[in-house]
PDB file of C-alpha atoms in Angstrom:
ATOM      1  CA  GLN A 252       0.000   0.000   0.000  1.00  0.00           C
ATOM      2  CA  VAL A 253       1.424   3.327  -1.104  1.00  0.00           C
ATOM      3  CA  GLN A 254       1.596   5.567   1.935  1.00  0.00           C
ATOM      4  CA  LEU A 255       3.206   8.699   3.341  1.00  0.00           C
ATOM      5  CA  VAL A 256       3.278   9.344   7.076  1.00  0.00           C
ATOM      6  CA  GLU A 257       4.404  12.673   8.510  1.00  0.00           C
ATOM      7  CA  SER A 258       5.664  13.240  12.020  1.00  0.00           C
ATOM      8  CA  GLY A 259       7.354  15.881  14.132  1.00  0.00           C
ATOM      9  CA  GLY A 260       4.659  18.510  14.457  1.00  0.00           C
ATOM     10  CA  GLY A 261       3.926  20.301  17.700  1.00  0.00           C
ATOM     11  CA  VAL A 262       3.777  23.632  19.479  1.00  0.00           C
ATOM     12  CA  VAL A 263       6.859  25.844  19.249  1.00  0.00           C
ATOM     13  CA  GLN A 264       7.647  29.418  20.219  1.00  0.00           C
ATOM     14  CA  PRO A 265       8.320  32.061  17.585  1.00  0.00           C
ATOM     15  CA  GLY A 266      11.952  32.101  16.516  1.00  0.00           C
ATOM     16  CA  ARG A 267      12.537  28.484  17.442  1.00  0.00           C
ATOM     17  CA  SER A 268      13.110  25.455  15.203  1.00  0.00           C
ATOM     18  CA  LEU A 269      11.242  22.275  14.402  1.00  0.00           C
ATOM     19  CA  GLY A 270      11.960  19.327  12.150  1.00  0.00           C
ATOM     20  CA  LEU A 271       9.357  17.351  10.252  1.00  0.00           C
ATOM     21  CA  ALA A 272       9.761  13.904   8.779  1.00  0.00           C
ATOM     22  CA  CYS A 273       7.840  12.009   6.122  1.00  0.00           C
ATOM     23  CA  GLU A 274       8.169   8.242   5.850  1.00  0.00           C
ATOM     24  CA  ALA A 275       7.301   6.627   2.551  1.00  0.00           C
ATOM     25  CA  SER A 276       6.186   3.040   2.125  1.00  0.00           C
ATOM     26  CA  GLY A 277       4.791   0.883  -0.645  1.00  0.00           C
ATOM     27  CA  PHE A 278       6.841   2.503  -3.401  1.00  0.00           C
ATOM     28  CA  THR A 279      10.451   3.271  -4.352  1.00  0.00           C
ATOM     29  CA  LEU A 280      11.035   6.739  -2.934  1.00  0.00           C
ATOM     30  CA  ARG A 281      14.257   7.390  -4.859  1.00  0.00           C
ATOM     31  CA  THR A 282      12.447   7.713  -8.193  1.00  0.00           C
ATOM     32  CA  TRP A 283      10.046  10.448  -7.148  1.00  0.00           C
ATOM     33  CA  PRO A 284      10.315  14.186  -6.534  1.00  0.00           C
ATOM     34  CA  MET A 285       8.727  15.033  -3.207  1.00  0.00           C
ATOM     35  CA  HIS A 286       6.985  18.155  -1.943  1.00  0.00           C
ATOM     36  CA  TRP A 287       5.797  19.807   1.234  1.00  0.00           C
ATOM     37  CA  VAL A 288       2.468  21.642   1.189  1.00  0.00           C
ATOM     38  CA  ARG A 289       0.891  23.406   4.147  1.00  0.00           C
ATOM     39  CA  GLN A 290      -2.586  24.522   5.078  1.00  0.00           C
ATOM     40  CA  ALA A 291      -3.222  27.138   7.736  1.00  0.00           C
ATOM     41  CA  PRO A 292      -6.380  26.624   9.814  1.00  0.00           C
ATOM     42  CA  GLY A 293      -9.428  27.352   7.677  1.00  0.00           C
ATOM     43  CA  LYS A 294      -7.293  28.386   4.702  1.00  0.00           C
ATOM     44  CA  GLY A 295      -6.255  26.973   1.352  1.00  0.00           C
ATOM     45  CA  LEU A 296      -3.307  24.900   0.191  1.00  0.00           C
ATOM     46  CA  ASP A 297       0.102  26.588   0.133  1.00  0.00           C
ATOM     47  CA  TRP A 298       3.085  24.993  -1.601  1.00  0.00           C
ATOM     48  CA  VAL A 299       6.202  25.138   0.593  1.00  0.00           C
ATOM     49  CA  SER A 300       9.115  23.181  -0.817  1.00  0.00           C
ATOM     50  CA  ALA A 301      10.275  20.419  -3.139  1.00  0.00           C
ATOM     51  CA  VAL A 302      13.272  18.126  -3.455  1.00  0.00           C
ATOM     52  CA  SER A 303      14.469  16.238  -6.533  1.00  0.00           C
ATOM     53  CA  PRO A 304      14.671  12.432  -6.513  1.00  0.00           C
ATOM     54  CA  ASP A 305      18.412  12.406  -5.815  1.00  0.00           C
ATOM     55  CA  GLY A 306      18.186  15.211  -3.246  1.00  0.00           C
ATOM     56  CA  LYS A 307      20.553  17.458  -5.143  1.00  0.00           C
ATOM     57  CA  ASN A 308      17.993  20.119  -6.059  1.00  0.00           C
ATOM     58  CA  GLN A 309      15.743  21.920  -3.604  1.00  0.00           C
ATOM     59  CA  TYR A 310      13.048  24.498  -4.216  1.00  0.00           C
ATOM     60  CA  TYR A 311      11.286  26.839  -1.807  1.00  0.00           C
ATOM     61  CA  ALA A 312       8.418  29.270  -1.626  1.00  0.00           C
ATOM     62  CA  ASP A 313       9.616  32.834  -1.099  1.00  0.00           C
ATOM     63  CA  SER A 314       7.876  32.881   2.291  1.00  0.00           C
ATOM     64  CA  VAL A 315      10.173  30.161   3.676  1.00  0.00           C
ATOM     65  CA  LYS A 316      13.361  30.647   1.673  1.00  0.00           C
ATOM     66  CA  GLY A 317      16.384  30.975   3.948  1.00  0.00           C
ATOM     67  CA  ARG A 318      14.475  29.546   6.925  1.00  0.00           C
ATOM     68  CA  PHE A 319      13.383  26.067   5.802  1.00  0.00           C
ATOM     69  CA  THR A 320      15.557  23.260   4.448  1.00  0.00           C
ATOM     70  CA  VAL A 321      14.244  20.203   2.643  1.00  0.00           C
ATOM     71  CA  SER A 322      16.251  16.979   2.393  1.00  0.00           C
ATOM     72  CA  ARG A 323      15.804  13.270   1.892  1.00  0.00           C
ATOM     73  CA  ASP A 324      17.411   9.952   2.707  1.00  0.00           C
ATOM     74  CA  ASN A 325      16.317   7.476   0.063  1.00  0.00           C
ATOM     75  CA  SER A 326      18.014   4.608   1.872  1.00  0.00           C
ATOM     76  CA  LYS A 327      15.638   5.190   4.779  1.00  0.00           C
ATOM     77  CA  ASN A 328      12.608   6.124   2.642  1.00  0.00           C
ATOM     78  CA  MET A 329      12.464   9.463   4.410  1.00  0.00           C
ATOM     79  CA  VAL A 330      11.919  13.099   3.455  1.00  0.00           C
ATOM     80  CA  TYR A 331      12.601  15.905   5.903  1.00  0.00           C
ATOM     81  CA  LEU A 332      11.731  19.555   6.411  1.00  0.00           C
ATOM     82  CA  GLN A 333      13.862  21.513   8.849  1.00  0.00           C
ATOM     83  CA  MET A 334      12.114  24.722   9.862  1.00  0.00           C
ATOM     84  CA  ASN A 335      14.094  27.479  11.552  1.00  0.00           C
ATOM     85  CA  SER A 336      13.164  30.974  12.730  1.00  0.00           C
ATOM     86  CA  LEU A 337       9.532  29.971  12.883  1.00  0.00           C
ATOM     87  CA  ARG A 338       6.848  32.636  12.745  1.00  0.00           C
ATOM     88  CA  PRO A 339       3.191  32.613  13.832  1.00  0.00           C
ATOM     89  CA  GLU A 340       2.196  32.658  10.156  1.00  0.00           C
ATOM     90  CA  ASP A 341       3.925  29.266   9.717  1.00  0.00           C
ATOM     91  CA  THR A 342       1.139  27.712  11.807  1.00  0.00           C
ATOM     92  CA  ALA A 343      -0.453  25.053   9.602  1.00  0.00           C
ATOM     93  CA  VAL A 344      -0.928  21.403   8.857  1.00  0.00           C
ATOM     94  CA  TYR A 345       2.112  20.291   6.875  1.00  0.00           C
ATOM     95  CA  TYR A 346       1.624  17.587   4.243  1.00  0.00           C
ATOM     96  CA  CYS A 347       4.241  15.742   2.277  1.00  0.00           C
ATOM     97  CA  ALA A 348       3.186  14.711  -1.198  1.00  0.00           C
ATOM     98  CA  ARG A 349       4.556  12.620  -4.048  1.00  0.00           C
ATOM     99  CA  GLN A 350       4.920  14.282  -7.411  1.00  0.00           C
ATOM    100  CA  ALA A 351       3.760  12.216 -10.350  1.00  0.00           C
ATOM    101  CA  GLY A 352       3.285  15.297 -12.431  1.00  0.00           C
ATOM    102  CA  ALA A 353       0.466  16.323 -10.129  1.00  0.00           C
ATOM    103  CA  PHE A 354       0.535  15.301  -6.465  1.00  0.00           C
ATOM    104  CA  ASP A 355      -0.953  11.833  -6.478  1.00  0.00           C
ATOM    105  CA  VAL A 356      -0.167  10.652  -2.947  1.00  0.00           C
ATOM    106  CA  TRP A 357      -0.483  12.763   0.206  1.00  0.00           C
ATOM    107  CA  GLY A 358       0.303  12.058   3.815  1.00  0.00           C
ATOM    108  CA  GLN A 359      -2.228  12.654   6.556  1.00  0.00           C
ATOM    109  CA  GLY A 360      -0.400  15.794   7.666  1.00  0.00           C
ATOM    110  CA  THR A 361       1.223  16.979  10.881  1.00  0.00           C
ATOM    111  CA  MET A 362       0.154  20.120  12.744  1.00  0.00           C
ATOM    112  CA  VAL A 363       2.680  22.841  13.533  1.00  0.00           C
ATOM    113  CA  THR A 364       1.616  25.635  15.880  1.00  0.00           C
ATOM    114  CA  VAL A 365       3.897  28.616  16.368  1.00  0.00           C
ATOM    115  CA  SER A 366       2.820  30.503  19.444  1.00  0.00           C
ATOM    116  CA  SER A 367       4.262  32.039  22.564  1.00  0.00           C
TER     117      SER A 367
ATOM    118  CA  GLU B 170       5.008  32.900 -10.289  1.00  0.00           C
ATOM    119  CA  ILE B 171       1.761  31.740 -11.864  1.00  0.00           C
ATOM    120  CA  VAL B 172      -1.237  33.018  -9.901  1.00  0.00           C
ATOM    121  CA  LEU B 173      -4.380  30.893 -10.124  1.00  0.00           C
ATOM    122  CA  THR B 174      -7.748  32.535  -9.509  1.00  0.00           C
ATOM    123  CA  GLN B 175     -10.736  30.272  -8.889  1.00  0.00           C
ATOM    124  CA  SER B 176     -14.356  31.286  -9.274  1.00  0.00           C
ATOM    125  CA  PRO B 177     -16.828  31.357  -7.791  1.00  0.00           C
ATOM    126  CA  GLY B 178     -15.661  31.313  -4.197  1.00  0.00           C
ATOM    127  CA  THR B 179     -18.725  29.370  -3.151  1.00  0.00           C
ATOM    128  CA  LEU B 180     -21.201  27.422  -5.262  1.00  0.00           C
ATOM    129  CA  SER B 181     -24.562  26.567  -3.681  1.00  0.00           C
ATOM    130  CA  LEU B 182     -26.251  23.713  -5.501  1.00  0.00           C
ATOM    131  CA  SER B 183     -28.600  20.804  -4.895  1.00  0.00           C
ATOM    132  CA  PRO B 184     -27.766  17.117  -5.351  1.00  0.00           C
ATOM    133  CA  GLY B 185     -28.279  16.126  -8.968  1.00  0.00           C
ATOM    134  CA  GLU B 186     -27.373  19.563 -10.307  1.00  0.00           C
ATOM    135  CA  ARG B 187     -24.388  20.360 -12.510  1.00  0.00           C
ATOM    136  CA  ALA B 188     -21.391  22.183 -11.026  1.00  0.00           C
ATOM    137  CA  THR B 189     -19.017  24.257 -13.116  1.00  0.00           C
ATOM    138  CA  LEU B 190     -15.843  25.541 -11.456  1.00  0.00           C
ATOM    139  CA  SER B 191     -13.385  27.902 -13.091  1.00  0.00           C
ATOM    140  CA  CYS B 192      -9.624  28.330 -12.693  1.00  0.00           C
ATOM    141  CA  ARG B 193      -7.847  31.171 -14.467  1.00  0.00           C
ATOM    142  CA  ALA B 194      -4.062  31.452 -14.632  1.00  0.00           C
ATOM    143  CA  SER B 195      -2.049  34.678 -14.765  1.00  0.00           C
ATOM    144  CA  GLN B 196       0.280  33.099 -17.348  1.00  0.00           C
ATOM    145  CA  ILE B 197       0.010  30.248 -19.814  1.00  0.00           C
ATOM    146  CA  VAL B 198       0.136  26.861 -18.123  1.00  0.00           C
ATOM    147  CA  THR B 199       2.359  24.935 -20.502  1.00  0.00           C
ATOM    148  CA  SER B 200       1.416  21.439 -21.621  1.00  0.00           C
ATOM    149  CA  ALA B 201      -1.861  21.800 -19.732  1.00  0.00           C
ATOM    150  CA  TYR B 202      -0.081  20.880 -16.496  1.00  0.00           C
ATOM    151  CA  LEU B 203      -3.141  21.707 -14.454  1.00  0.00           C
ATOM    152  CA  ALA B 204      -4.631  19.527 -11.727  1.00  0.00           C
ATOM    153  CA  TRP B 205      -7.784  19.565  -9.627  1.00  0.00           C
ATOM    154  CA  TYR B 206      -8.048  18.316  -6.044  1.00  0.00           C
ATOM    155  CA  GLN B 207     -10.994  17.681  -3.772  1.00  0.00           C
ATOM    156  CA  GLN B 208     -10.782  18.222  -0.032  1.00  0.00           C
ATOM    157  CA  LYS B 209     -13.483  17.347   2.459  1.00  0.00           C
ATOM    158  CA  PRO B 210     -13.457  18.709   6.043  1.00  0.00           C
ATOM    159  CA  GLY B 211     -10.764  17.052   8.133  1.00  0.00           C
ATOM    160  CA  GLN B 212      -9.464  15.072   5.173  1.00  0.00           C
ATOM    161  CA  VAL B 213      -6.404  15.083   2.978  1.00  0.00           C
ATOM    162  CA  PRO B 214      -6.603  16.567  -0.520  1.00  0.00           C
ATOM    163  CA  ARG B 215      -7.393  13.979  -3.183  1.00  0.00           C
ATOM    164  CA  LEU B 216      -6.228  14.217  -6.781  1.00  0.00           C
ATOM    165  CA  LEU B 217      -9.193  14.258  -9.184  1.00  0.00           C
ATOM    166  CA  ILE B 218      -7.856  15.480 -12.519  1.00  0.00           C
ATOM    167  CA  TYR B 219      -4.372  15.929 -13.990  1.00  0.00           C
ATOM    168  CA  GLY B 220      -3.185  17.144 -17.341  1.00  0.00           C
ATOM    169  CA  ALA B 221      -6.266  19.390 -17.322  1.00  0.00           C
ATOM    170  CA  SER B 222      -8.596  16.582 -18.416  1.00  0.00           C
ATOM    171  CA  THR B 223      -7.399  13.138 -17.313  1.00  0.00           C
ATOM    172  CA  ARG B 224      -9.208  11.571 -14.374  1.00  0.00           C
ATOM    173  CA  ALA B 225      -7.031  10.074 -11.680  1.00  0.00           C
ATOM    174  CA  THR B 226      -7.414   6.442 -10.727  1.00  0.00           C
ATOM    175  CA  GLY B 227     -10.784   5.641  -9.218  1.00  0.00           C
ATOM    176  CA  ILE B 228     -12.386   9.013  -9.932  1.00  0.00           C
ATOM    177  CA  PRO B 229     -16.002   8.703 -11.177  1.00  0.00           C
ATOM    178  CA  ASP B 230     -16.761   9.843 -14.707  1.00  0.00           C
ATOM    179  CA  ARG B 231     -19.158  12.527 -13.478  1.00  0.00           C
ATOM    180  CA  PHE B 232     -15.973  14.557 -12.886  1.00  0.00           C
ATOM    181  CA  SER B 233     -14.456  16.082 -15.997  1.00  0.00           C
ATOM    182  CA  GLY B 234     -11.823  18.695 -16.676  1.00  0.00           C
ATOM    183  CA  SER B 235     -11.240  20.889 -19.675  1.00  0.00           C
ATOM    184  CA  GLY B 236      -9.335  23.936 -20.808  1.00  0.00           C
ATOM    185  CA  SER B 237      -5.921  25.057 -21.933  1.00  0.00           C
ATOM    186  CA  ARG B 238      -3.451  27.923 -21.721  1.00  0.00           C
ATOM    187  CA  THR B 239      -4.955  30.173 -19.044  1.00  0.00           C
ATOM    188  CA  ASP B 240      -8.550  29.005 -18.664  1.00  0.00           C
ATOM    189  CA  PHE B 241      -9.565  25.713 -17.101  1.00  0.00           C
ATOM    190  CA  THR B 242     -12.833  24.204 -15.917  1.00  0.00           C
ATOM    191  CA  LEU B 243     -13.848  21.386 -13.602  1.00  0.00           C
ATOM    192  CA  THR B 244     -17.348  20.070 -14.218  1.00  0.00           C
ATOM    193  CA  ILE B 245     -19.318  17.732 -11.990  1.00  0.00           C
ATOM    194  CA  SER B 246     -22.170  16.525 -14.178  1.00  0.00           C
ATOM    195  CA  ARG B 247     -24.592  15.492 -11.407  1.00  0.00           C
ATOM    196  CA  LEU B 248     -23.707  16.261  -7.829  1.00  0.00           C
ATOM    197  CA  GLU B 249     -23.758  13.372  -5.395  1.00  0.00           C
ATOM    198  CA  PRO B 250     -23.981  14.009  -1.626  1.00  0.00           C
ATOM    199  CA  GLU B 251     -20.301  13.081  -1.240  1.00  0.00           C
ATOM    200  CA  ASP B 252     -19.212  15.721  -3.767  1.00  0.00           C
ATOM    201  CA  PHE B 253     -19.908  18.662  -1.471  1.00  0.00           C
ATOM    202  CA  ALA B 254     -16.391  19.781  -0.622  1.00  0.00           C
ATOM    203  CA  VAL B 255     -13.709  22.332  -1.462  1.00  0.00           C
ATOM    204  CA  TYR B 256     -11.978  22.064  -4.828  1.00  0.00           C
ATOM    205  CA  TYR B 257      -8.529  23.425  -5.631  1.00  0.00           C
ATOM    206  CA  CYS B 258      -6.762  23.824  -8.940  1.00  0.00           C
ATOM    207  CA  GLN B 259      -2.964  23.627  -9.120  1.00  0.00           C
ATOM    208  CA  GLN B 260      -0.463  24.259 -11.859  1.00  0.00           C
ATOM    209  CA  TYR B 261       2.629  22.100 -12.093  1.00  0.00           C
ATOM    210  CA  SER B 262       4.225  23.578 -15.181  1.00  0.00           C
ATOM    211  CA  SER B 263       6.563  25.786 -13.170  1.00  0.00           C
ATOM    212  CA  THR B 264       7.933  26.287  -9.679  1.00  0.00           C
ATOM    213  CA  PRO B 265       6.465  27.422  -7.321  1.00  0.00           C
ATOM    214  CA  ARG B 266       3.679  24.869  -7.772  1.00  0.00           C
ATOM    215  CA  THR B 267       0.848  27.261  -7.021  1.00  0.00           C
ATOM    216  CA  PHE B 268      -2.701  26.469  -5.964  1.00  0.00           C
ATOM    217  CA  GLY B 269      -5.871  28.436  -6.471  1.00  0.00           C
ATOM    218  CA  GLN B 270      -7.670  29.709  -3.378  1.00  0.00           C
ATOM    219  CA  GLY B 271     -10.379  27.081  -3.668  1.00  0.00           C
ATOM    220  CA  THR B 272     -14.072  26.845  -4.536  1.00  0.00           C
ATOM    221  CA  ARG B 273     -16.468  25.548  -1.908  1.00  0.00           C
ATOM    222  CA  VAL B 274     -19.364  23.515  -3.269  1.00  0.00           C
ATOM    223  CA  GLU B 275     -22.102  23.548  -0.659  1.00  0.00           C
ATOM    224  CA  ILE B 276     -25.569  22.093  -0.402  1.00  0.00           C
ATOM    225  CA  LYS B 277     -28.270  24.586  -1.275  1.00  0.00           C
TER     226      LYS B 277
END
């Protein structure tokens, strides 16, 4: 069964850091570009970041550039999002998603709350 | 960055009616790399349509997509109770992979 499972969410103070993880199963991770998409409470979908299949290329939304870092370990079937200098506006459910052109597989999401 | 504008914001319809949702892009979406997703409350987005008009696996044929360049449409031919949800368009022809703001289809 093709599946993505995110973890690492929680409550963090502004300016602090948090790391998210996404575990893939049921497919060969190393052949797929992977993305992070977030959704603030009651709001729409907001693309955050992407990483190429070999991990060599990373892409970021302007709103997170310089603060977030995406990476992957294909040997462990894992994708990561390191979030630094967090802001209240980063509060959202964070989804990882597989890119097959469009995003055909999504994880269940992990909630990140940035609040003092 | 390609900005996607969806209309209307909310569509109030009855079961059995036809729903027509629009997605307009600020620039040409090359190769019709436009997708539609459905999201129900508390659930994960689900891919409905990719390549502007190709249904994803398991999607009923009452869902259809059309359009090219900057104007795209999602049509639900006859609304079923489970179709009341929020629908998002997304372009994947360039980075950032932008989404529209969503159209809510609600029961009238």
